[in-house]
Every structure is written in C-alpha cells, then in structure tokens.
Amino acid sequence: MELTTVWFALITLLWAGYFLLEGFDFGVGVLLPVLGRDNRERRLIINTIGPVWDGNEVWLVVAGGATFAAFPEWYATLFSGFFLPLLFILIALIIRGVSFEYRGKRDDERWRRRWDWCIFGGSLVPAVLWGVAFGNIVRGVPLDAGHEYIGGFFNLLNPYALLGGLTTLVLFALHGAVFIALKTDGEMRERAGKLAATLSVPAIVIAAGFLLWTGVAHFDAIGVIIFVVAALALIGAAAATRLRREGWAFLATALTLVLAVAGLFVTLFPNVMPALDPANSLTVDNASSTPYTLKVMTWVAVAFTPLVVAYQGWTYWVFRKRLTIDRIPA
C-alpha cells in the first residue's frame, strides 16, 4: 500500500475520532439550556465533559497538522476556500472554551446565564458548520486549474451541504444526550434518556436522507455498505435509548459517527478535494508531500499515536463514575 493511501486512511481515522469525541461535547453544549433548569443542573451537565473536552479538541489539531504535512495542497485549498466557515468554527471554539472557565468567576446568575448561552452558541456553530464543510468536500467545489477555490461563501450553502450540517447537528445532539444519561444519575439521567429517545427519531430520518443522497449522487459500493451499517447502528441506538441501556446506546451512536465519517472518506477516495470540473480535482497523488516526508511522518505516527490514545483512554477511565446533583454545592 502506498504511503499516500496510508495517510489518507490515518486522516480519516483522526476525523472519525474527532467526531466521536468532540461530537458529544458539542451535543452536551447544545442541550445545556434544554436539560439544565437551574444553575446546579447546568453545572452538573458541564461537569460531564469538564475533564475531557479540551483533550477531545486535540484530535482536531492533529487532523489539521497531519493534513498540512501529508497533503499540503489539500490543506492550502481547504483553508483558503473555506476560510469564513473555518473562521466561524474557530471563533466559536474559542468562545466555548472561555465560557467554561469564566462562567463561575462571579457569583451572579445573569453572568452565568450569559456564559451558558455562549457555550450553547459555541457548540451549535461547529456542530452545523462541520457538516456543511464535509458536505461540500464530498460534493465538490469550483476549483481552477491551479487548484484554487473560485467560488464564494454562498456557494458553500447549497442544499446538500446544508443537509449535511443538519445531520451532524442532530447526530451530535443525540450523542450528547446519550452521554449525559450515561454520565449522570437520578432525575438528570432520566430526563436525558427520554430526550435521547425523542431525538433518535429525527436523527434517523435526517441522517438517512443525507446518506441516501450521498450514496446516489456519489456512488461507491464500499461506501454504501458502510452507510448501511451506520444506519443500522443508529437504529440500534434508538432501540437502546428506549430500553434505557445508556452504555449500548452510546456505543451505537459512537459507531454511527465513526462509520459515517469513514463512509464519506471512502466515497471521496482517491480525491481529497473534488472539483466540479474533474480535471481540476485534488487527489491523494497530486496533493501529497514527498515520499521522504511521508516516510518520516509514518515513523513518528507509529511511535507517538499509541501513547496519545493510551493517555486519553486512561483519562476517561479515571473520570468514569456517574455524577449526581447532590454533589453540586448550592
């Protein structure tokens, strides 16, 4: 197997890991004003992701860095053509991170509520725009012969990409509701479980529509098989939420997100940035770094990736216990 294919697969894995881990962070943030009736309940919800949210964002940094090093042409075209959406995502992530730290700096309810809404907005914007971005990557964008993006911002807001944004939003919200039910106990666990069961219905409908559109418009046999398994996993998540089996529900929503990302990348391959004119598309071959660069990066990845994964797994193990409202002081 060529190193360009290996690194395409590794970048797929990094994005799948990011959607899996940061996905429930976004879902928790979006559901904060829905499930949190007062300050103690909102603190309980935030505490479910408190020890892990910043570590989950590392997957985005690594995915961006890997893309820059392995496929610099892809990185340049993506970050120049999608400048505004990615800027909005970056600003939202900054606001969200600041909000987690600042909401408790003053003993004032209005102060905390403002930062809670910032957490909501800082989670909602990336949850939608990541779907829009990946929808456009799979669909194809206007590129010239020099692989420069020649469209405008509103070219990115096409029906297929907007459906992709709605899909990631509902999937992340469902993933977040299941995670809250998994990490809490008592009344919050019950409410989050009921909300997850409710969200599973629109999630199935919207995700099925997006995956069906993708399979028909950009047919790839292996990609379609992966999408079918992802759909079955989502149906399994819906059943598990109704049975109040939070562990199985979380495993199913996690599998849904990982398989959905994998299916999109399989459908994309060997392109990394398809153009509306196929002659101008970026592929794993014409967008990649030199073979020597890829070889050095491969050895670095082999050495350090297991350490990073092991450390993050240890973090989740340490903070594995359920949280209860009685442990949140008034």
PDB file of C-alpha atoms in Angstrom, residues 55-316:
ATOM      1  CA  GLY A  55      -8.395  16.805  25.301  1.00  0.00           C
ATOM      2  CA  ASN A  56     -11.010  15.915  22.690  1.00  0.00           C
ATOM      3  CA  GLU A  57     -10.104  19.028  20.700  1.00  0.00           C
ATOM      4  CA  VAL A  58      -6.555  17.684  20.303  1.00  0.00           C
ATOM      5  CA  TRP A  59      -7.915  15.364  17.619  1.00  0.00           C
ATOM      6  CA  LEU A  60      -8.811  18.410  15.512  1.00  0.00           C
ATOM      7  CA  VAL A  61      -5.336  19.909  15.936  1.00  0.00           C
ATOM      8  CA  VAL A  62      -3.684  16.634  14.971  1.00  0.00           C
ATOM      9  CA  ALA A  63      -6.016  16.137  11.991  1.00  0.00           C
ATOM     10  CA  GLY A  64      -5.201  19.639  10.732  1.00  0.00           C
ATOM     11  CA  GLY A  65      -1.487  19.153  11.302  1.00  0.00           C
ATOM     12  CA  ALA A  66      -1.498  15.762   9.562  1.00  0.00           C
ATOM     13  CA  THR A  67      -3.324  17.240   6.581  1.00  0.00           C
ATOM     14  CA  PHE A  68      -0.821  20.108   6.364  1.00  0.00           C
ATOM     15  CA  ALA A  69       2.162  17.761   6.484  1.00  0.00           C
ATOM     16  CA  ALA A  70       0.851  14.891   4.327  1.00  0.00           C
ATOM     17  CA  PHE A  71      -1.293  16.772   1.803  1.00  0.00           C
ATOM     18  CA  PRO A  72      -0.197  20.432   1.741  1.00  0.00           C
ATOM     19  CA  GLU A  73      -2.111  21.204  -1.476  1.00  0.00           C
ATOM     20  CA  TRP A  74      -5.309  19.909   0.120  1.00  0.00           C
ATOM     21  CA  TYR A  75      -4.653  21.946   3.261  1.00  0.00           C
ATOM     22  CA  ALA A  76      -3.992  25.132   1.264  1.00  0.00           C
ATOM     23  CA  THR A  77      -7.091  24.811  -0.902  1.00  0.00           C
ATOM     24  CA  LEU A  78      -9.316  23.816   2.004  1.00  0.00           C
ATOM     25  CA  PHE A  79      -8.268  26.590   4.369  1.00  0.00           C
ATOM     26  CA  SER A  80      -8.311  29.292   1.710  1.00  0.00           C
ATOM     27  CA  GLY A  81     -11.569  28.259   0.046  1.00  0.00           C
ATOM     28  CA  PHE A  82     -13.387  27.515   3.311  1.00  0.00           C
ATOM     29  CA  PHE A  83     -11.848  30.456   5.152  1.00  0.00           C
ATOM     30  CA  LEU A  84     -15.071  32.005   6.502  1.00  0.00           C
ATOM     31  CA  PRO A  85     -16.736  28.785   7.752  1.00  0.00           C
ATOM     32  CA  LEU A  86     -13.500  27.648   9.388  1.00  0.00           C
ATOM     33  CA  LEU A  87     -13.020  31.091  10.926  1.00  0.00           C
ATOM     34  CA  PHE A  88     -16.538  30.931  12.388  1.00  0.00           C
ATOM     35  CA  ILE A  89     -15.748  27.472  13.796  1.00  0.00           C
ATOM     36  CA  LEU A  90     -12.503  28.736  15.341  1.00  0.00           C
ATOM     37  CA  ILE A  91     -14.204  31.745  16.942  1.00  0.00           C
ATOM     38  CA  ALA A  92     -16.990  29.517  18.290  1.00  0.00           C
ATOM     39  CA  LEU A  93     -14.467  27.079  19.787  1.00  0.00           C
ATOM     40  CA  ILE A  94     -12.593  29.950  21.453  1.00  0.00           C
ATOM     41  CA  ILE A  95     -15.800  31.407  22.903  1.00  0.00           C
ATOM     42  CA  ARG A  96     -16.877  27.980  24.168  1.00  0.00           C
ATOM     43  CA  GLY A  97     -13.521  27.320  25.834  1.00  0.00           C
ATOM     44  CA  VAL A  98     -13.514  30.720  27.523  1.00  0.00           C
ATOM     45  CA  SER A  99     -17.108  30.218  28.676  1.00  0.00           C
ATOM     46  CA  PHE A 100     -16.282  27.015  30.552  1.00  0.00           C
ATOM     47  CA  GLU A 101     -13.653  28.899  32.529  1.00  0.00           C
ATOM     48  CA  TYR A 102     -15.433  32.229  33.061  1.00  0.00           C
ATOM     49  CA  ARG A 103     -18.991  31.200  33.951  1.00  0.00           C
ATOM     50  CA  GLY A 104     -18.007  30.513  37.577  1.00  0.00           C
ATOM     51  CA  LYS A 105     -15.825  33.569  38.105  1.00  0.00           C
ATOM     52  CA  ARG A 106     -18.672  35.656  39.552  1.00  0.00           C
ATOM     53  CA  ASP A 107     -21.481  34.695  41.880  1.00  0.00           C
ATOM     54  CA  ASP A 108     -24.117  36.276  39.682  1.00  0.00           C
ATOM     55  CA  GLU A 109     -26.909  34.408  37.905  1.00  0.00           C
ATOM     56  CA  ARG A 110     -27.091  36.782  34.925  1.00  0.00           C
ATOM     57  CA  TRP A 111     -23.334  36.494  34.471  1.00  0.00           C
ATOM     58  CA  ARG A 112     -23.538  32.690  34.426  1.00  0.00           C
ATOM     59  CA  ARG A 113     -26.511  32.662  32.065  1.00  0.00           C
ATOM     60  CA  ARG A 114     -24.638  34.781  29.507  1.00  0.00           C
ATOM     61  CA  TRP A 115     -21.734  32.355  29.506  1.00  0.00           C
ATOM     62  CA  ASP A 116     -24.112  29.395  29.333  1.00  0.00           C
ATOM     63  CA  TRP A 117     -25.586  30.826  26.136  1.00  0.00           C
ATOM     64  CA  CYS A 118     -22.045  31.285  24.841  1.00  0.00           C
ATOM     65  CA  ILE A 119     -21.444  27.577  25.488  1.00  0.00           C
ATOM     66  CA  PHE A 120     -24.630  26.836  23.565  1.00  0.00           C
ATOM     67  CA  GLY A 121     -23.640  29.026  20.607  1.00  0.00           C
ATOM     68  CA  GLY A 122     -20.028  27.865  20.693  1.00  0.00           C
ATOM     69  CA  SER A 123     -21.278  24.280  20.377  1.00  0.00           C
ATOM     70  CA  LEU A 124     -24.083  24.891  17.866  1.00  0.00           C
ATOM     71  CA  VAL A 125     -21.993  26.694  15.248  1.00  0.00           C
ATOM     72  CA  PRO A 126     -19.295  23.992  14.849  1.00  0.00           C
ATOM     73  CA  ALA A 127     -21.906  21.227  15.040  1.00  0.00           C
ATOM     74  CA  VAL A 128     -23.587  22.672  11.942  1.00  0.00           C
ATOM     75  CA  LEU A 129     -20.597  24.017  10.022  1.00  0.00           C
ATOM     76  CA  TRP A 130     -18.536  20.832  10.199  1.00  0.00           C
ATOM     77  CA  GLY A 131     -21.360  19.053   8.394  1.00  0.00           C
ATOM     78  CA  VAL A 132     -21.581  21.859   5.842  1.00  0.00           C
ATOM     79  CA  ALA A 133     -17.821  21.707   5.242  1.00  0.00           C
ATOM     80  CA  PHE A 134     -17.688  17.951   4.759  1.00  0.00           C
ATOM     81  CA  GLY A 135     -20.794  18.057   2.608  1.00  0.00           C
ATOM     82  CA  ASN A 136     -19.036  20.435   0.243  1.00  0.00           C
ATOM     83  CA  ILE A 137     -15.841  18.377   0.246  1.00  0.00           C
ATOM     84  CA  VAL A 138     -17.751  15.275  -0.849  1.00  0.00           C
ATOM     85  CA  ARG A 139     -19.984  17.150  -3.310  1.00  0.00           C
ATOM     86  CA  GLY A 140     -17.145  19.029  -4.969  1.00  0.00           C
ATOM     87  CA  VAL A 141     -16.378  22.739  -5.190  1.00  0.00           C
ATOM     88  CA  PRO A 142     -15.389  25.089  -8.015  1.00  0.00           C
ATOM     89  CA  LEU A 143     -11.592  24.903  -8.444  1.00  0.00           C
ATOM     90  CA  ASP A 144      -9.476  26.348 -11.250  1.00  0.00           C
ATOM     91  CA  ALA A 145      -6.572  24.623 -12.977  1.00  0.00           C
ATOM     92  CA  GLY A 146      -4.242  25.768 -10.190  1.00  0.00           C
ATOM     93  CA  HIS A 147      -6.500  24.091  -7.584  1.00  0.00           C
ATOM     94  CA  GLU A 148      -7.621  27.465  -6.210  1.00  0.00           C
ATOM     95  CA  TYR A 149     -11.165  27.850  -4.922  1.00  0.00           C
ATOM     96  CA  ILE A 150     -13.051  30.252  -7.227  1.00  0.00           C
ATOM     97  CA  GLY A 151     -16.475  30.191  -5.591  1.00  0.00           C
ATOM     98  CA  GLY A 152     -17.912  32.432  -2.898  1.00  0.00           C
ATOM     99  CA  PHE A 153     -19.152  31.848   0.623  1.00  0.00           C
ATOM    100  CA  PHE A 154     -22.736  31.300  -0.511  1.00  0.00           C
ATOM    101  CA  ASN A 155     -21.648  28.608  -2.953  1.00  0.00           C
ATOM    102  CA  LEU A 156     -20.959  26.534   0.153  1.00  0.00           C
ATOM    103  CA  LEU A 157     -24.548  26.922   1.382  1.00  0.00           C
ATOM    104  CA  ASN A 158     -26.054  24.519  -1.148  1.00  0.00           C
ATOM    105  CA  PRO A 159     -28.915  22.147  -0.227  1.00  0.00           C
ATOM    106  CA  TYR A 160     -26.713  19.045   0.052  1.00  0.00           C
ATOM    107  CA  ALA A 161     -24.186  20.726   2.349  1.00  0.00           C
ATOM    108  CA  LEU A 162     -26.921  22.297   4.485  1.00  0.00           C
ATOM    109  CA  LEU A 163     -28.484  18.861   4.921  1.00  0.00           C
ATOM    110  CA  GLY A 164     -25.040  17.660   5.972  1.00  0.00           C
ATOM    111  CA  GLY A 165     -24.930  20.412   8.594  1.00  0.00           C
ATOM    112  CA  LEU A 166     -28.369  19.467   9.902  1.00  0.00           C
ATOM    113  CA  THR A 167     -27.276  15.825  10.017  1.00  0.00           C
ATOM    114  CA  THR A 168     -24.205  16.489  12.151  1.00  0.00           C
ATOM    115  CA  LEU A 169     -26.270  18.724  14.441  1.00  0.00           C
ATOM    116  CA  VAL A 170     -28.926  16.100  15.202  1.00  0.00           C
ATOM    117  CA  LEU A 171     -26.375  13.280  15.479  1.00  0.00           C
ATOM    118  CA  PHE A 172     -24.216  15.293  17.882  1.00  0.00           C
ATOM    119  CA  ALA A 173     -27.285  16.277  19.915  1.00  0.00           C
ATOM    120  CA  LEU A 174     -28.339  12.622  20.173  1.00  0.00           C
ATOM    121  CA  HIS A 175     -24.768  11.588  21.014  1.00  0.00           C
ATOM    122  CA  GLY A 176     -24.628  14.286  23.698  1.00  0.00           C
ATOM    123  CA  ALA A 177     -27.976  13.321  25.242  1.00  0.00           C
ATOM    124  CA  VAL A 178     -26.866   9.692  25.463  1.00  0.00           C
ATOM    125  CA  PHE A 179     -23.570  10.770  27.027  1.00  0.00           C
ATOM    126  CA  ILE A 180     -25.338  12.863  29.689  1.00  0.00           C
ATOM    127  CA  ALA A 181     -27.593   9.907  30.513  1.00  0.00           C
ATOM    128  CA  LEU A 182     -24.504   7.685  30.712  1.00  0.00           C
ATOM    129  CA  LYS A 183     -22.574  10.068  32.985  1.00  0.00           C
ATOM    130  CA  THR A 184     -25.295  11.159  35.401  1.00  0.00           C
ATOM    131  CA  ASP A 185     -27.763   9.543  37.769  1.00  0.00           C
ATOM    132  CA  GLY A 186     -31.142  10.370  39.206  1.00  0.00           C
ATOM    133  CA  GLU A 187     -33.557  12.791  37.577  1.00  0.00           C
ATOM    134  CA  MET A 188     -30.999  14.164  35.104  1.00  0.00           C
ATOM    135  CA  ARG A 189     -30.264  10.668  33.831  1.00  0.00           C
ATOM    136  CA  GLU A 190     -33.963  10.046  33.344  1.00  0.00           C
ATOM    137  CA  ARG A 191     -34.610  13.315  31.504  1.00  0.00           C
ATOM    138  CA  ALA A 192     -31.552  12.912  29.282  1.00  0.00           C
ATOM    139  CA  GLY A 193     -32.596   9.353  28.439  1.00  0.00           C
ATOM    140  CA  LYS A 194     -36.084  10.477  27.442  1.00  0.00           C
ATOM    141  CA  LEU A 195     -34.664  13.300  25.338  1.00  0.00           C
ATOM    142  CA  ALA A 196     -32.273  10.880  23.613  1.00  0.00           C
ATOM    143  CA  ALA A 197     -35.188   8.597  22.752  1.00  0.00           C
ATOM    144  CA  THR A 198     -37.063  11.588  21.307  1.00  0.00           C
ATOM    145  CA  LEU A 199     -34.065  12.848  19.315  1.00  0.00           C
ATOM    146  CA  SER A 200     -33.393   9.425  17.820  1.00  0.00           C
ATOM    147  CA  VAL A 201     -36.411   9.679  15.501  1.00  0.00           C
ATOM    148  CA  PRO A 202     -35.440  12.901  13.641  1.00  0.00           C
ATOM    149  CA  ALA A 203     -31.805  11.751  13.736  1.00  0.00           C
ATOM    150  CA  ILE A 204     -32.688   8.570  11.833  1.00  0.00           C
ATOM    151  CA  VAL A 205     -34.819  10.427   9.280  1.00  0.00           C
ATOM    152  CA  ILE A 206     -32.358  13.252   8.603  1.00  0.00           C
ATOM    153  CA  ALA A 207     -29.226  11.080   8.614  1.00  0.00           C
ATOM    154  CA  ALA A 208     -30.883   8.523   6.336  1.00  0.00           C
ATOM    155  CA  GLY A 209     -31.787  11.287   3.891  1.00  0.00           C
ATOM    156  CA  PHE A 210     -28.234  12.623   3.812  1.00  0.00           C
ATOM    157  CA  LEU A 211     -26.617   9.190   3.471  1.00  0.00           C
ATOM    158  CA  LEU A 212     -29.091   8.181   0.763  1.00  0.00           C
ATOM    159  CA  TRP A 213     -28.394  11.381  -1.177  1.00  0.00           C
ATOM    160  CA  THR A 214     -24.655  10.748  -0.813  1.00  0.00           C
ATOM    161  CA  GLY A 215     -24.954   7.142  -1.953  1.00  0.00           C
ATOM    162  CA  VAL A 216     -26.997   8.033  -5.023  1.00  0.00           C
ATOM    163  CA  ALA A 217     -25.076  11.148  -6.118  1.00  0.00           C
ATOM    164  CA  HIS A 218     -21.587   9.799  -5.322  1.00  0.00           C
ATOM    165  CA  PHE A 219     -21.993   6.053  -5.603  1.00  0.00           C
ATOM    166  CA  ASP A 220     -19.270   3.857  -4.170  1.00  0.00           C
ATOM    167  CA  ALA A 221     -20.079   0.243  -3.376  1.00  0.00           C
ATOM    168  CA  ILE A 222     -17.920   0.034  -0.255  1.00  0.00           C
ATOM    169  CA  GLY A 223     -19.133   3.450   0.905  1.00  0.00           C
ATOM    170  CA  VAL A 224     -22.766   2.373   0.540  1.00  0.00           C
ATOM    171  CA  ILE A 225     -22.120  -0.763   2.613  1.00  0.00           C
ATOM    172  CA  ILE A 226     -20.541   1.361   5.340  1.00  0.00           C
ATOM    173  CA  PHE A 227     -23.501   3.766   5.258  1.00  0.00           C
ATOM    174  CA  VAL A 228     -25.935   0.867   5.625  1.00  0.00           C
ATOM    175  CA  VAL A 229     -24.081  -0.420   8.699  1.00  0.00           C
ATOM    176  CA  ALA A 230     -24.029   3.143  10.103  1.00  0.00           C
ATOM    177  CA  ALA A 231     -27.800   3.365   9.608  1.00  0.00           C
ATOM    178  CA  LEU A 232     -28.304   0.041  11.387  1.00  0.00           C
ATOM    179  CA  ALA A 233     -26.142   1.270  14.266  1.00  0.00           C
ATOM    180  CA  LEU A 234     -28.289   4.402  14.531  1.00  0.00           C
ATOM    181  CA  ILE A 235     -31.447   2.294  14.634  1.00  0.00           C
ATOM    182  CA  GLY A 236     -29.788   0.221  17.356  1.00  0.00           C
ATOM    183  CA  ALA A 237     -29.062   3.421  19.278  1.00  0.00           C
ATOM    184  CA  ALA A 238     -32.740   4.383  19.054  1.00  0.00           C
ATOM    185  CA  ALA A 239     -33.767   0.995  20.448  1.00  0.00           C
ATOM    186  CA  ALA A 240     -31.187   1.163  23.251  1.00  0.00           C
ATOM    187  CA  THR A 241     -32.355   4.622  24.346  1.00  0.00           C
ATOM    188  CA  ARG A 242     -35.893   3.317  24.729  1.00  0.00           C
ATOM    189  CA  LEU A 243     -34.645   0.426  26.834  1.00  0.00           C
ATOM    190  CA  ARG A 244     -32.551   2.870  28.925  1.00  0.00           C
ATOM    191  CA  ARG A 245     -29.365   0.978  28.095  1.00  0.00           C
ATOM    192  CA  GLU A 246     -27.093   4.015  28.025  1.00  0.00           C
ATOM    193  CA  GLY A 247     -23.862   2.083  27.518  1.00  0.00           C
ATOM    194  CA  TRP A 248     -25.140   0.280  24.440  1.00  0.00           C
ATOM    195  CA  ALA A 249     -26.771   3.466  23.145  1.00  0.00           C
ATOM    196  CA  PHE A 250     -23.509   5.378  23.445  1.00  0.00           C
ATOM    197  CA  LEU A 251     -21.610   2.582  21.708  1.00  0.00           C
ATOM    198  CA  ALA A 252     -24.173   2.645  18.894  1.00  0.00           C
ATOM    199  CA  THR A 253     -24.088   6.426  18.395  1.00  0.00           C
ATOM    200  CA  ALA A 254     -20.288   6.323  18.504  1.00  0.00           C
ATOM    201  CA  LEU A 255     -20.274   3.599  15.851  1.00  0.00           C
ATOM    202  CA  THR A 256     -22.722   5.616  13.752  1.00  0.00           C
ATOM    203  CA  LEU A 257     -20.466   8.675  13.726  1.00  0.00           C
ATOM    204  CA  VAL A 258     -17.265   6.718  13.052  1.00  0.00           C
ATOM    205  CA  LEU A 259     -18.842   4.769  10.194  1.00  0.00           C
ATOM    206  CA  ALA A 260     -20.464   7.866   8.706  1.00  0.00           C
ATOM    207  CA  VAL A 261     -17.102   9.660   8.556  1.00  0.00           C
ATOM    208  CA  ALA A 262     -15.418   6.526   7.189  1.00  0.00           C
ATOM    209  CA  GLY A 263     -18.112   6.198   4.533  1.00  0.00           C
ATOM    210  CA  LEU A 264     -17.675   9.815   3.439  1.00  0.00           C
ATOM    211  CA  PHE A 265     -13.904   9.423   3.100  1.00  0.00           C
ATOM    212  CA  VAL A 266     -14.243   6.117   1.244  1.00  0.00           C
ATOM    213  CA  THR A 267     -16.675   7.804  -1.143  1.00  0.00           C
ATOM    214  CA  LEU A 268     -14.196  10.661  -1.537  1.00  0.00           C
ATOM    215  CA  PHE A 269     -11.138   8.478  -2.312  1.00  0.00           C
ATOM    216  CA  PRO A 270      -8.892   8.855  -4.341  1.00  0.00           C
ATOM    217  CA  ASN A 271      -9.899  12.515  -4.367  1.00  0.00           C
ATOM    218  CA  VAL A 272      -9.211  14.718  -1.375  1.00  0.00           C
ATOM    219  CA  MET A 273     -10.890  17.823  -2.783  1.00  0.00           C
ATOM    220  CA  PRO A 274     -13.101  17.090  -5.792  1.00  0.00           C
ATOM    221  CA  ALA A 275     -13.678  19.916  -8.257  1.00  0.00           C
ATOM    222  CA  LEU A 276     -16.878  20.499 -10.208  1.00  0.00           C
ATOM    223  CA  ASP A 277     -14.608  20.049 -13.227  1.00  0.00           C
ATOM    224  CA  PRO A 278     -12.980  16.656 -12.502  1.00  0.00           C
ATOM    225  CA  ALA A 279      -9.819  17.695 -14.363  1.00  0.00           C
ATOM    226  CA  ASN A 280      -9.081  20.211 -11.590  1.00  0.00           C
ATOM    227  CA  SER A 281      -9.657  17.858  -8.653  1.00  0.00           C
ATOM    228  CA  LEU A 282      -7.069  17.336  -5.944  1.00  0.00           C
ATOM    229  CA  THR A 283      -6.199  13.676  -5.364  1.00  0.00           C
ATOM    230  CA  VAL A 284      -4.024  11.751  -2.929  1.00  0.00           C
ATOM    231  CA  ASP A 285      -1.302  11.824  -5.588  1.00  0.00           C
ATOM    232  CA  ASN A 286      -1.221  15.443  -6.779  1.00  0.00           C
ATOM    233  CA  ALA A 287      -1.865  16.911  -3.311  1.00  0.00           C
ATOM    234  CA  SER A 288       0.655  14.890  -1.296  1.00  0.00           C
ATOM    235  CA  SER A 289       4.057  15.695   0.162  1.00  0.00           C
ATOM    236  CA  THR A 290       7.244  13.999  -0.989  1.00  0.00           C
ATOM    237  CA  PRO A 291       7.698  10.275  -0.272  1.00  0.00           C
ATOM    238  CA  TYR A 292      10.516  11.036   2.179  1.00  0.00           C
ATOM    239  CA  THR A 293       8.283  13.390   4.190  1.00  0.00           C
ATOM    240  CA  LEU A 294       5.529  10.793   4.348  1.00  0.00           C
ATOM    241  CA  LYS A 295       8.032   8.137   5.426  1.00  0.00           C
ATOM    242  CA  VAL A 296       9.363  10.250   8.310  1.00  0.00           C
ATOM    243  CA  MET A 297       5.819  11.153   9.382  1.00  0.00           C
ATOM    244  CA  THR A 298       4.833   7.499   9.367  1.00  0.00           C
ATOM    245  CA  TRP A 299       7.569   6.567  11.836  1.00  0.00           C
ATOM    246  CA  VAL A 300       6.606   9.490  14.085  1.00  0.00           C
ATOM    247  CA  ALA A 301       2.947   8.436  13.985  1.00  0.00           C
ATOM    248  CA  VAL A 302       3.809   4.825  14.782  1.00  0.00           C
ATOM    249  CA  ALA A 303       5.838   5.936  17.803  1.00  0.00           C
ATOM    250  CA  PHE A 304       3.543   8.538  19.358  1.00  0.00           C
ATOM    251  CA  THR A 305      -0.048   7.714  18.345  1.00  0.00           C
ATOM    252  CA  PRO A 306      -0.384   4.730  20.746  1.00  0.00           C
ATOM    253  CA  LEU A 307       0.885   6.890  23.613  1.00  0.00           C
ATOM    254  CA  VAL A 308      -1.678   9.627  22.934  1.00  0.00           C
ATOM    255  CA  VAL A 309      -4.536   7.134  22.630  1.00  0.00           C
ATOM    256  CA  ALA A 310      -3.453   5.316  25.805  1.00  0.00           C
ATOM    257  CA  TYR A 311      -3.252   8.564  27.780  1.00  0.00           C
ATOM    258  CA  GLN A 312      -6.680   9.713  26.661  1.00  0.00           C
ATOM    259  CA  GLY A 313      -8.146   6.298  27.416  1.00  0.00           C
ATOM    260  CA  TRP A 314      -6.655   6.481  30.912  1.00  0.00           C
ATOM    261  CA  THR A 315      -8.275   9.902  31.392  1.00  0.00           C
ATOM    262  CA  TYR A 316     -11.712   8.521  30.560  1.00  0.00           C
TER     263      TYR A 316
END
